[in-house]
mmCIF file of C-alpha atoms in Angstrom:
data_model
loop_
_atom_site.group_PDB
_atom_site.id
_atom_site.type_symbol
_atom_site.label_atom_id
_atom_site.label_comp_id
_atom_site.label_asym_id
_atom_site.label_seq_id
_atom_site.Cartn_x
_atom_site.Cartn_y
_atom_site.Cartn_z
ATOM 1 C CA MET D 1 0.018 -0.013 -0.007
ATOM 2 C CA PRO D 2 2.045 3.043 -1.319
ATOM 3 C CA LYS D 3 1.911 6.592 0.103
ATOM 4 C CA ARG D 4 2.885 10.159 -0.729
ATOM 5 C CA PHE D 5 3.696 12.131 2.366
ATOM 6 C CA ARG D 6 4.466 15.563 3.588
ATOM 7 C CA PRO D 7 7.571 16.730 5.487
ATOM 8 C CA HIS D 8 9.243 13.552 6.801
ATOM 9 C CA THR D 9 9.227 11.367 3.678
ATOM 10 C CA ILE D 10 12.333 11.458 1.528
ATOM 11 C CA GLY D 11 10.700 12.541 -0.502
ATOM 12 C CA GLY D 12 -5.087 -1.073 -29.284
ATOM 13 C CA GLY D 13 -5.266 -0.811 -32.351
ATOM 14 C CA ALA D 14 -8.381 -2.169 -34.009
ATOM 15 C CA VAL D 15 -8.281 -4.956 -36.553
ATOM 16 C CA LEU D 16 -9.188 -3.473 -39.957
ATOM 17 C CA ALA D 17 -10.739 -5.280 -42.855
ATOM 18 C CA VAL D 18 -11.009 -3.539 -46.164
ATOM 19 C CA LEU D 19 -13.454 -4.815 -48.742
ATOM 20 C CA CYS D 20 -12.414 -3.833 -52.279
ATOM 21 C CA SER D 21 -13.778 -5.314 -55.505
ATOM 22 C CA LEU D 22 -15.324 -8.073 -53.389
ATOM 23 C CA THR D 23 -11.841 -9.094 -52.126
ATOM 24 C CA LEU D 24 -11.145 -9.166 -48.384
ATOM 25 C CA THR D 25 -7.609 -8.098 -47.596
ATOM 26 C CA PRO D 26 -5.745 -9.699 -44.666
ATOM 27 C CA SER D 27 -6.347 -7.874 -41.339
ATOM 28 C CA ALA D 28 -3.623 -6.170 -39.401
ATOM 29 C CA SER D 29 -2.533 -7.682 -36.090
ATOM 30 C CA ALA D 30 -4.275 -6.299 -33.019
ATOM 31 C CA ALA D 31 -2.101 -4.480 -30.532
ATOM 32 C CA PRO D 32 -1.210 -6.697 -27.517
ATOM 33 C CA ALA D 33 -3.396 -6.297 -24.466
ATOM 34 C CA PRO D 34 -1.619 -4.413 -21.676
ATOM 35 C CA CYS D 35 -2.817 -6.900 -19.104
ATOM 36 C CA PRO D 36 -3.903 -10.212 -20.735
ATOM 37 C CA VAL D 37 -6.599 -12.042 -18.848
ATOM 38 C CA ASP D 38 -4.804 -15.381 -19.161
ATOM 39 C CA GLU D 39 -1.476 -14.013 -17.865
ATOM 40 C CA GLY D 40 -2.161 -11.035 -15.512
ATOM 41 C CA CYS D 41 0.316 -8.241 -15.075
ATOM 42 C CA VAL D 42 2.068 -5.755 -12.767
ATOM 43 C CA VAL D 43 0.622 -2.218 -12.842
ATOM 44 C CA VAL D 44 2.958 0.626 -11.837
ATOM 45 C CA VAL D 45 1.861 4.251 -11.617
ATOM 46 C CA ASN D 46 4.587 6.745 -12.492
ATOM 47 C CA SER D 47 4.346 10.112 -10.738
ATOM 48 C CA ASP D 48 6.759 11.930 -13.061
ATOM 49 C CA ASN D 49 9.135 13.300 -10.368
ATOM 50 C CA PRO D 50 9.578 16.080 -9.747
ATOM 51 C CA GLN D 51 7.060 17.788 -11.992
ATOM 52 C CA GLY D 52 4.134 15.448 -11.349
ATOM 53 C CA ARG D 53 2.327 16.509 -14.474
ATOM 54 C CA LEU D 54 3.159 13.748 -17.010
ATOM 55 C CA SER D 55 2.073 10.806 -14.858
ATOM 56 C CA SER D 56 1.391 7.437 -16.506
ATOM 57 C CA ALA D 57 0.562 3.764 -15.842
ATOM 58 C CA ALA D 58 2.941 0.992 -16.965
ATOM 59 C CA PHE D 59 1.835 -2.573 -17.472
ATOM 60 C CA VAL D 60 4.631 -5.128 -16.866
ATOM 61 C CA ASP D 61 4.657 -8.767 -17.994
ATOM 62 C CA ARG D 62 4.834 -11.030 -14.927
ATOM 63 C CA THR D 63 6.749 -13.753 -16.769
ATOM 64 C CA THR D 64 9.447 -11.742 -18.593
ATOM 65 C CA ASP D 65 9.478 -8.649 -16.315
ATOM 66 C CA GLU D 66 9.312 -6.538 -19.494
ATOM 67 C CA VAL D 67 7.098 -3.474 -19.864
ATOM 68 C CA ARG D 68 4.254 -4.448 -22.171
ATOM 69 C CA GLN D 69 2.700 -1.002 -22.502
ATOM 70 C CA VAL D 70 2.816 2.457 -21.023
ATOM 71 C CA SER D 71 -0.736 3.722 -21.069
ATOM 72 C CA GLY D 72 -1.502 6.979 -22.761
ATOM 73 C CA ALA D 73 -4.457 7.463 -20.430
ATOM 74 C CA LYS D 74 -4.080 10.736 -18.546
ATOM 75 C CA LEU D 75 -3.824 10.380 -14.760
ATOM 76 C CA GLY D 76 -3.994 13.229 -12.309
ATOM 77 C CA ALA D 77 -0.933 14.955 -10.866
ATOM 78 C CA ASN D 78 1.346 12.885 -8.673
ATOM 79 C CA PRO D 79 -0.511 9.531 -8.475
ATOM 80 C CA SER D 80 0.180 8.088 -5.014
ATOM 81 C CA ALA D 81 -1.551 4.704 -4.730
ATOM 82 C CA ILE D 82 -3.358 2.002 -6.690
ATOM 83 C CA ALA D 83 -5.754 -0.820 -6.002
ATOM 84 C CA VAL D 84 -7.370 -3.332 -8.368
ATOM 85 C CA THR D 85 -10.738 -5.025 -8.307
ATOM 86 C CA PRO D 86 -10.899 -8.725 -7.475
ATOM 87 C CA ASP D 87 -11.573 -9.602 -11.111
ATOM 88 C CA GLY D 88 -8.538 -7.571 -12.150
ATOM 89 C CA ASN D 89 -10.386 -5.589 -14.798
ATOM 90 C CA LYS D 90 -10.197 -2.163 -13.222
ATOM 91 C CA ALA D 91 -7.596 -0.223 -11.309
ATOM 92 C CA TYR D 92 -8.320 2.709 -9.019
ATOM 93 C CA VAL D 93 -5.461 5.286 -8.858
ATOM 94 C CA ALA D 94 -5.371 7.993 -6.204
ATOM 95 C CA ASN D 95 -3.950 11.286 -7.494
ATOM 96 C CA PHE D 96 -2.258 13.238 -4.682
ATOM 97 C CA GLY D 97 -2.140 16.461 -6.705
ATOM 98 C CA THR D 98 0.501 19.185 -6.237
ATOM 99 C CA ILE D 99 2.033 19.401 -2.778
ATOM 100 C CA ALA D 100 0.336 22.210 -0.946
ATOM 101 C CA VAL D 101 -0.482 23.222 2.617
ATOM 102 C CA GLY D 102 -2.644 26.274 2.131
ATOM 103 C CA LYS D 103 -6.348 26.719 2.883
ATOM 104 C CA ASP D 104 -7.036 26.806 -0.825
ATOM 105 C CA THR D 105 -5.582 23.377 -1.582
ATOM 106 C CA PRO D 106 -8.129 21.874 -4.049
ATOM 107 C CA PRO D 107 -9.715 18.401 -3.725
ATOM 108 C CA GLN D 108 -8.270 15.760 -5.942
ATOM 109 C CA THR D 109 -9.454 12.673 -7.848
ATOM 110 C CA VAL D 110 -9.279 8.908 -8.234
ATOM 111 C CA THR D 111 -8.732 7.780 -11.830
ATOM 112 C CA VAL D 112 -10.361 4.495 -12.875
ATOM 113 C CA LEU D 113 -8.388 2.505 -15.494
ATOM 114 C CA ASP D 114 -9.550 -0.463 -17.561
ATOM 115 C CA THR D 115 -6.595 -2.876 -17.236
ATOM 116 C CA ARG D 116 -7.736 -4.721 -20.383
ATOM 117 C CA THR D 117 -7.196 -1.745 -22.594
ATOM 118 C CA GLY D 118 -5.142 0.677 -20.489
ATOM 119 C CA GLU D 119 -7.757 3.338 -21.065
ATOM 120 C CA ARG D 120 -9.174 5.766 -18.533
ATOM 121 C CA VAL D 121 -12.807 5.032 -17.594
ATOM 122 C CA LYS D 122 -13.467 8.082 -15.435
ATOM 123 C CA ASP D 123 -12.192 10.447 -12.756
ATOM 124 C CA ILE D 124 -13.948 10.464 -9.375
ATOM 125 C CA PRO D 125 -13.655 13.578 -7.144
ATOM 126 C CA VAL D 126 -12.445 12.823 -3.617
ATOM 127 C CA GLY D 127 -10.806 14.825 -0.810
ATOM 128 C CA LYS D 128 -7.544 16.678 -0.411
ATOM 129 C CA GLN D 129 -4.115 15.073 -1.060
ATOM 130 C CA PRO D 130 -5.159 11.348 -1.144
ATOM 131 C CA THR D 131 -2.328 9.011 -0.148
ATOM 132 C CA ASP D 132 -3.924 5.536 -0.159
ATOM 133 C CA VAL D 133 -6.621 3.538 -1.863
ATOM 134 C CA THR D 134 -7.892 0.153 -0.646
ATOM 135 C CA MET D 135 -10.345 -2.331 -2.223
ATOM 136 C CA SER D 136 -12.897 -4.231 -0.127
ATOM 137 C CA PRO D 137 -12.625 -8.051 -0.256
ATOM 138 C CA ASP D 138 -15.800 -8.371 -2.327
ATOM 139 C CA GLY D 139 -14.809 -5.556 -4.715
ATOM 140 C CA SER D 140 -17.894 -3.468 -4.003
ATOM 141 C CA THR D 141 -16.208 -0.600 -2.229
ATOM 142 C CA VAL D 142 -13.084 1.465 -2.549
ATOM 143 C CA TYR D 143 -11.701 3.368 0.430
ATOM 144 C CA VAL D 144 -9.634 6.478 -0.362
ATOM 145 C CA VAL D 145 -7.530 8.074 2.370
ATOM 146 C CA ASN D 146 -7.456 11.876 2.022
ATOM 147 C CA SER D 147 -4.501 13.118 4.100
ATOM 148 C CA GLY D 148 -5.772 16.727 4.132
ATOM 149 C CA THR D 149 -3.578 19.713 5.019
ATOM 150 C CA VAL D 150 -2.593 21.689 8.123
ATOM 151 C CA PHE D 151 -5.986 23.349 7.706
ATOM 152 C CA ASP D 152 -7.893 20.203 6.896
ATOM 153 C CA PRO D 153 -7.864 17.045 9.053
ATOM 154 C CA GLY D 154 -8.605 14.812 6.072
ATOM 155 C CA GLY D 155 -10.904 11.798 5.965
ATOM 156 C CA VAL D 156 -11.806 8.685 4.000
ATOM 157 C CA SER D 157 -13.915 8.782 0.865
ATOM 158 C CA VAL D 158 -16.032 5.714 0.305
ATOM 159 C CA ILE D 159 -16.648 4.861 -3.387
ATOM 160 C CA SER D 160 -19.166 2.389 -4.728
ATOM 161 C CA THR D 161 -17.609 0.474 -7.594
ATOM 162 C CA ALA D 162 -21.112 -0.151 -9.011
ATOM 163 C CA THR D 163 -21.824 3.512 -9.500
ATOM 164 C CA GLY D 164 -18.369 4.993 -9.538
ATOM 165 C CA GLU D 165 -19.435 7.671 -7.048
ATOM 166 C CA VAL D 166 -18.517 8.661 -3.541
ATOM 167 C CA THR D 167 -21.304 7.498 -1.274
ATOM 168 C CA ARG D 168 -20.052 9.017 1.987
ATOM 169 C CA THR D 169 -16.983 10.485 3.674
ATOM 170 C CA VAL D 170 -15.679 9.298 7.076
ATOM 171 C CA THR D 171 -14.536 12.203 9.247
ATOM 172 C CA GLY D 172 -13.122 12.478 12.767
ATOM 173 C CA LEU D 173 -9.590 11.536 11.637
ATOM 174 C CA SER D 174 -6.274 13.402 12.089
ATOM 175 C CA ASN D 175 -4.433 13.698 8.786
ATOM 176 C CA PRO D 176 -4.680 10.001 7.931
ATOM 177 C CA SER D 177 -2.047 8.289 5.781
ATOM 178 C CA ALA D 178 -3.063 4.709 5.127
ATOM 179 C CA LEU D 179 -5.885 2.178 5.526
ATOM 180 C CA ALA D 180 -6.032 -1.595 5.799
ATOM 181 C CA LEU D 181 -9.099 -3.835 6.184
ATOM 182 C CA SER D 182 -9.676 -6.828 8.412
ATOM 183 C CA PRO D 183 -9.905 -10.081 6.410
ATOM 184 C CA ASP D 184 -13.742 -10.004 6.477
ATOM 185 C CA GLY D 185 -13.834 -6.320 5.587
ATOM 186 C CA ARG D 186 -15.815 -5.340 8.639
ATOM 187 C CA LEU D 187 -13.124 -3.123 10.190
ATOM 188 C CA ALA D 188 -10.868 -0.550 8.614
ATOM 189 C CA TYR D 189 -7.653 0.397 10.447
ATOM 190 C CA VAL D 190 -6.562 3.971 9.576
ATOM 191 C CA THR D 191 -3.205 5.456 10.598
ATOM 192 C CA ASN D 192 -3.284 9.115 11.666
ATOM 193 C CA GLN D 193 -0.051 11.048 11.265
ATOM 194 C CA GLU D 194 -1.047 14.163 13.138
ATOM 195 C CA ASN D 195 -1.458 12.454 16.528
ATOM 196 C CA ALA D 196 0.178 9.010 16.007
ATOM 197 C CA THR D 197 -2.973 6.962 16.467
ATOM 198 C CA VAL D 198 -4.908 4.243 14.644
ATOM 199 C CA SER D 199 -8.573 4.847 14.133
ATOM 200 C CA VAL D 200 -10.770 1.733 13.845
ATOM 201 C CA ILE D 201 -13.732 2.262 11.478
ATOM 202 C CA ASP D 202 -16.801 0.050 11.533
ATOM 203 C CA THR D 203 -17.527 -0.379 7.760
ATOM 204 C CA GLY D 204 -21.144 -1.267 8.538
ATOM 205 C CA THR D 205 -21.875 2.113 10.037
ATOM 206 C CA TYR D 206 -18.846 4.070 8.829
ATOM 207 C CA GLY D 207 -18.355 5.419 12.310
ATOM 208 C CA VAL D 208 -15.116 5.543 14.207
ATOM 209 C CA ALA D 209 -15.495 2.726 16.711
ATOM 210 C CA ASP D 210 -12.153 3.156 18.466
ATOM 211 C CA VAL D 211 -8.954 5.177 18.495
ATOM 212 C CA VAL D 212 -5.770 3.411 19.524
ATOM 213 C CA PRO D 213 -2.693 5.471 20.650
ATOM 214 C CA LEU D 214 0.618 4.303 19.212
ATOM 215 C CA PRO D 215 3.753 4.154 21.383
ATOM 216 C CA GLU D 216 6.629 6.539 20.684
ATOM 217 C CA GLU D 217 8.087 4.039 18.241
ATOM 218 C CA GLY D 218 5.048 4.560 16.023
ATOM 219 C CA LEU D 219 5.489 8.286 15.461
ATOM 220 C CA TYR D 220 4.484 9.465 11.946
ATOM 221 C CA PRO D 221 2.871 6.255 10.854
ATOM 222 C CA THR D 222 3.086 5.806 7.048
ATOM 223 C CA ASP D 223 1.484 2.391 6.352
ATOM 224 C CA VAL D 224 -0.605 -0.348 7.872
ATOM 225 C CA THR D 225 -1.434 -3.957 6.951
ATOM 226 C CA VAL D 226 -3.355 -6.812 8.682
ATOM 227 C CA SER D 227 -2.399 -10.472 9.009
ATOM 228 C CA PRO D 228 -4.535 -12.976 7.056
ATOM 229 C CA ASP D 229 -6.278 -14.164 10.247
ATOM 230 C CA GLY D 230 -6.799 -10.630 11.524
ATOM 231 C CA SER D 231 -4.861 -11.202 14.741
ATOM 232 C CA LYS D 232 -2.117 -8.703 14.042
ATOM 233 C CA VAL D 233 -2.133 -5.112 12.771
ATOM 234 C CA PHE D 234 1.263 -3.943 11.557
ATOM 235 C CA VAL D 235 2.054 -0.198 11.530
ATOM 236 C CA ALA D 236 5.148 1.420 9.984
ATOM 237 C CA GLY D 237 6.563 4.077 12.343
ATOM 238 C CA ASN D 238 8.403 6.330 9.912
ATOM 239 C CA LEU D 239 10.389 8.513 12.329
ATOM 240 C CA ASN D 240 11.880 5.901 14.654
ATOM 241 C CA GLY D 241 12.670 2.979 12.377
ATOM 242 C CA ARG D 242 10.201 0.636 13.961
ATOM 243 C CA VAL D 243 7.189 -1.514 13.086
ATOM 244 C CA VAL D 244 4.495 -1.509 15.785
ATOM 245 C CA VAL D 245 2.377 -4.645 16.020
ATOM 246 C CA LEU D 246 -1.094 -4.301 17.499
ATOM 247 C CA ASP D 247 -3.256 -7.154 18.690
ATOM 248 C CA GLY D 248 -6.221 -7.326 16.293
ATOM 249 C CA ARG D 249 -8.404 -8.858 18.967
ATOM 250 C CA ASP D 250 -7.455 -6.260 21.606
ATOM 251 C CA PRO D 251 -5.860 -3.270 19.977
ATOM 252 C CA HIS D 252 -5.255 -1.524 23.326
ATOM 253 C CA ALA D 253 -3.100 -4.427 24.669
ATOM 254 C CA ARG D 254 0.571 -3.689 24.942
ATOM 255 C CA PRO D 255 1.923 -3.675 21.368
ATOM 256 C CA GLN D 256 5.031 -5.430 20.137
ATOM 257 C CA VAL D 257 7.737 -3.298 18.582
ATOM 258 C CA VAL D 258 10.175 -4.567 15.974
ATOM 259 C CA ALA D 259 13.303 -2.628 14.986
ATOM 260 C CA VAL D 260 14.386 -2.807 11.373
ATOM 261 C CA PRO D 261 18.061 -2.811 10.362
ATOM 262 C CA GLY D 262 19.406 -0.130 8.114
ATOM 263 C CA PHE D 263 19.039 3.640 8.327
ATOM 264 C CA GLY D 264 15.322 3.444 8.826
ATOM 265 C CA LEU D 265 12.354 5.556 7.849
ATOM 266 C CA PRO D 266 9.976 2.588 7.197
ATOM 267 C CA GLN D 267 7.464 3.630 4.599
ATOM 268 C CA ALA D 268 5.506 0.753 3.003
ATOM 269 C CA LEU D 269 4.548 -2.711 4.182
ATOM 270 C CA GLY D 270 3.916 -5.911 2.195
ATOM 271 C CA LEU D 271 2.798 -9.117 3.815
ATOM 272 C CA THR D 272 3.143 -12.589 2.274
ATOM 273 C CA PRO D 273 -0.210 -14.441 1.857
ATOM 274 C CA ASP D 274 0.665 -16.887 4.588
ATOM 275 C CA GLY D 275 1.366 -13.983 6.953
ATOM 276 C CA ARG D 276 4.835 -15.294 7.755
ATOM 277 C CA SER D 277 7.059 -12.566 6.233
ATOM 278 C CA LEU D 278 6.606 -8.766 6.309
ATOM 279 C CA TYR D 279 8.555 -6.729 3.739
ATOM 280 C CA VAL D 280 9.316 -3.178 4.919
ATOM 281 C CA THR D 281 10.624 -0.499 2.592
ATOM 282 C CA GLU D 282 13.111 1.930 4.088
ATOM 283 C CA ALA D 283 12.985 5.229 2.227
ATOM 284 C CA ALA D 284 16.126 6.820 3.635
ATOM 285 C CA SER D 285 18.492 3.951 2.951
ATOM 286 C CA ASN D 286 17.086 2.465 -0.252
ATOM 287 C CA GLU D 287 16.588 -1.004 1.096
ATOM 288 C CA VAL D 288 13.914 -3.492 2.147
ATOM 289 C CA ALA D 289 13.914 -5.246 5.516
ATOM 290 C CA VAL D 290 12.203 -8.582 6.100
ATOM 291 C CA ILE D 291 10.483 -9.429 9.413
ATOM 292 C CA ASP D 292 9.655 -12.917 10.494
ATOM 293 C CA THR D 293 6.185 -12.426 11.991
ATOM 294 C CA HIS D 294 6.415 -15.618 14.106
ATOM 295 C CA THR D 295 9.562 -14.542 15.949
ATOM 296 C CA MET D 296 8.944 -10.825 15.473
ATOM 297 C CA LYS D 297 12.567 -10.328 14.451
ATOM 298 C CA ALA D 298 14.007 -8.732 11.347
ATOM 299 C CA ALA D 299 16.640 -10.499 9.265
ATOM 300 C CA GLN D 300 19.985 -8.695 9.629
ATOM 301 C CA ASN D 301 20.572 -8.657 5.901
ATOM 302 C CA THR D 302 18.468 -6.213 3.940
ATOM 303 C CA ILE D 303 17.646 -6.133 0.213
ATOM 304 C CA LYS D 304 19.120 -3.176 -1.715
ATOM 305 C CA VAL D 305 16.688 -1.571 -4.174
ATOM 306 C CA GLY D 306 16.400 1.794 -6.007
ATOM 307 C CA ARG D 307 16.339 5.206 -4.378
ATOM 308 C CA ASN D 308 13.336 6.056 -2.172
ATOM 309 C CA PRO D 309 11.337 2.800 -2.174
ATOM 310 C CA THR D 310 7.751 3.912 -1.802
ATOM 311 C CA SER D 311 5.559 0.830 -2.173
ATOM 312 C CA VAL D 312 5.642 -2.968 -2.143
ATOM 313 C CA ALA D 313 3.196 -5.654 -3.326
ATOM 314 C CA VAL D 314 3.629 -9.403 -2.791
ATOM 315 C CA SER D 315 2.293 -11.940 -5.332
ATOM 316 C CA SER D 316 -0.686 -14.110 -4.362
ATOM 317 C CA ASP D 317 1.573 -17.217 -4.343
ATOM 318 C CA GLY D 318 4.098 -15.421 -2.112
ATOM 319 C CA LYS D 319 6.997 -16.084 -4.424
ATOM 320 C CA LEU D 320 7.737 -12.512 -5.575
ATOM 321 C CA ALA D 321 7.671 -9.033 -4.015
ATOM 322 C CA TYR D 322 7.556 -5.919 -6.244
ATOM 323 C CA VAL D 323 9.017 -2.636 -4.934
ATOM 324 C CA THR D 324 8.786 0.793 -6.597
ATOM 325 C CA SER D 325 11.524 3.376 -6.076
ATOM 326 C CA SER D 326 10.255 6.859 -6.938
ATOM 327 C CA LEU D 327 13.643 8.577 -7.265
ATOM 328 C CA ASP D 328 15.363 5.952 -9.418
ATOM 329 C CA ASP D 329 13.900 5.619 -12.895
ATOM 330 C CA THR D 330 16.490 2.995 -14.034
ATOM 331 C CA LYS D 331 15.664 0.812 -10.991
ATOM 332 C CA GLY D 332 12.106 1.924 -10.702
ATOM 333 C CA LEU D 333 10.675 -1.553 -10.132
ATOM 334 C CA SER D 334 12.643 -4.179 -8.204
ATOM 335 C CA VAL D 335 11.423 -7.786 -8.499
ATOM 336 C CA ILE D 336 12.408 -9.724 -5.347
ATOM 337 C CA ASP D 337 12.535 -13.529 -5.131
ATOM 338 C CA THR D 338 11.168 -14.194 -1.666
ATOM 339 C CA ALA D 339 12.860 -17.642 -1.485
ATOM 340 C CA THR D 340 16.307 -16.034 -1.529
ATOM 341 C CA ASN D 341 15.356 -12.442 -0.651
ATOM 342 C CA SER D 342 17.367 -11.149 -3.545
ATOM 343 C CA VAL D 343 16.506 -8.937 -6.503
ATOM 344 C CA ARG D 344 16.104 -11.031 -9.619
ATOM 345 C CA ARG D 345 15.602 -8.018 -11.897
ATOM 346 C CA THR D 346 15.072 -4.250 -11.980
ATOM 347 C CA VAL D 347 12.725 -2.663 -14.517
ATOM 348 C CA SER D 348 12.502 0.915 -15.824
ATOM 349 C CA THR D 349 8.780 1.690 -15.997
ATOM 350 C CA GLY D 350 8.820 5.446 -16.473
ATOM 351 C CA SER D 351 9.441 8.656 -14.569
ATOM 352 C CA GLY D 352 8.953 8.514 -10.805
ATOM 353 C CA PRO D 353 7.439 5.006 -10.257
ATOM 354 C CA PHE D 354 5.508 5.473 -6.985
ATOM 355 C CA ALA D 355 2.945 2.707 -6.537
ATOM 356 C CA VAL D 356 2.415 -0.895 -7.638
ATOM 357 C CA ALA D 357 -0.459 -3.390 -7.771
ATOM 358 C CA LEU D 358 -0.686 -6.939 -9.082
ATOM 359 C CA VAL D 359 -3.289 -8.436 -11.355
ATOM 360 C CA ASP D 360 -3.493 -12.274 -11.345
ATOM 361 C CA ALA D 361 -4.371 -14.355 -14.369
ATOM 362 C CA ARG D 362 -8.161 -14.555 -14.798
ATOM 363 C CA PRO D 363 -9.018 -17.197 -17.404
ATOM 364 C CA GLY D 364 -12.576 -16.988 -18.669
ATOM 365 C CA ASN D 365 -12.915 -13.345 -17.585
#
């Protein structure tokens, strides 16, 4: 779940047939699909650092690690996060907009892309400076974290995928940065950067059911993820180089704290499907730490990636982890083999690769 933060982050061609004199000429080959249904793909949104105006989406082949297509669809300024529907056919991209702190900071948008064509479907207005977007397990709802400004505490926009419209906005937050859902989708855990807390939202009522203070190690939380059984809630504490682990059954119980090796500034979290390994990007030192969630200890050896790693996504089979590095266009996407915890390849996807999402093969779709 990738994020764009304020001060502390380092921051098809158609087939043509021509009928002439009753003779049918051979048709031209159709352009390859950016994300074939029988293969899936990796989708990377490029934020075009530092300008943020020529953003794009790149579709990467999951077998060859080659870029299949860079979409010509226009995204908003500085796209910061991406989530795909369970069927893999649509991607929702949060557009952070230009970095601003004034009272006149305008609301931004979420761009909906059709992954089968790479084309833009629509733009959905949301709140100010969105930093995260999360899909519900059943694909019916998209949650967009609007981080707000010093004059706006932010909130969460709730989008219906059926209508493509915001149905409500959750308030009562404090400059939120990230959101993760419980496995059943009934609870949403939202990190608040302003006061170092986690708000727990009941997605049935969209009310804030609880607010959990983080210890000092959790200052300036940048990301959150939940274990597959819902028993653990992992929070990246950006300022102190720690990951705070809350008890999903009793969030107010004394949390566990895991130090990560390296210079620090944890930014993004990616959990393997079995919940055993947690991949933590470290923005300041251009590396990825790996935490064993059974022992709650980090491996001493880290994985070197490109400059300013901003997001990480783990494949559904747990074999690969994909990391974007927004300040390193030549090593914009690092593909990590989780068996050896080594980079098998780096891919240049465009200018300022900031967020990544995976689309699995979907035969018969």
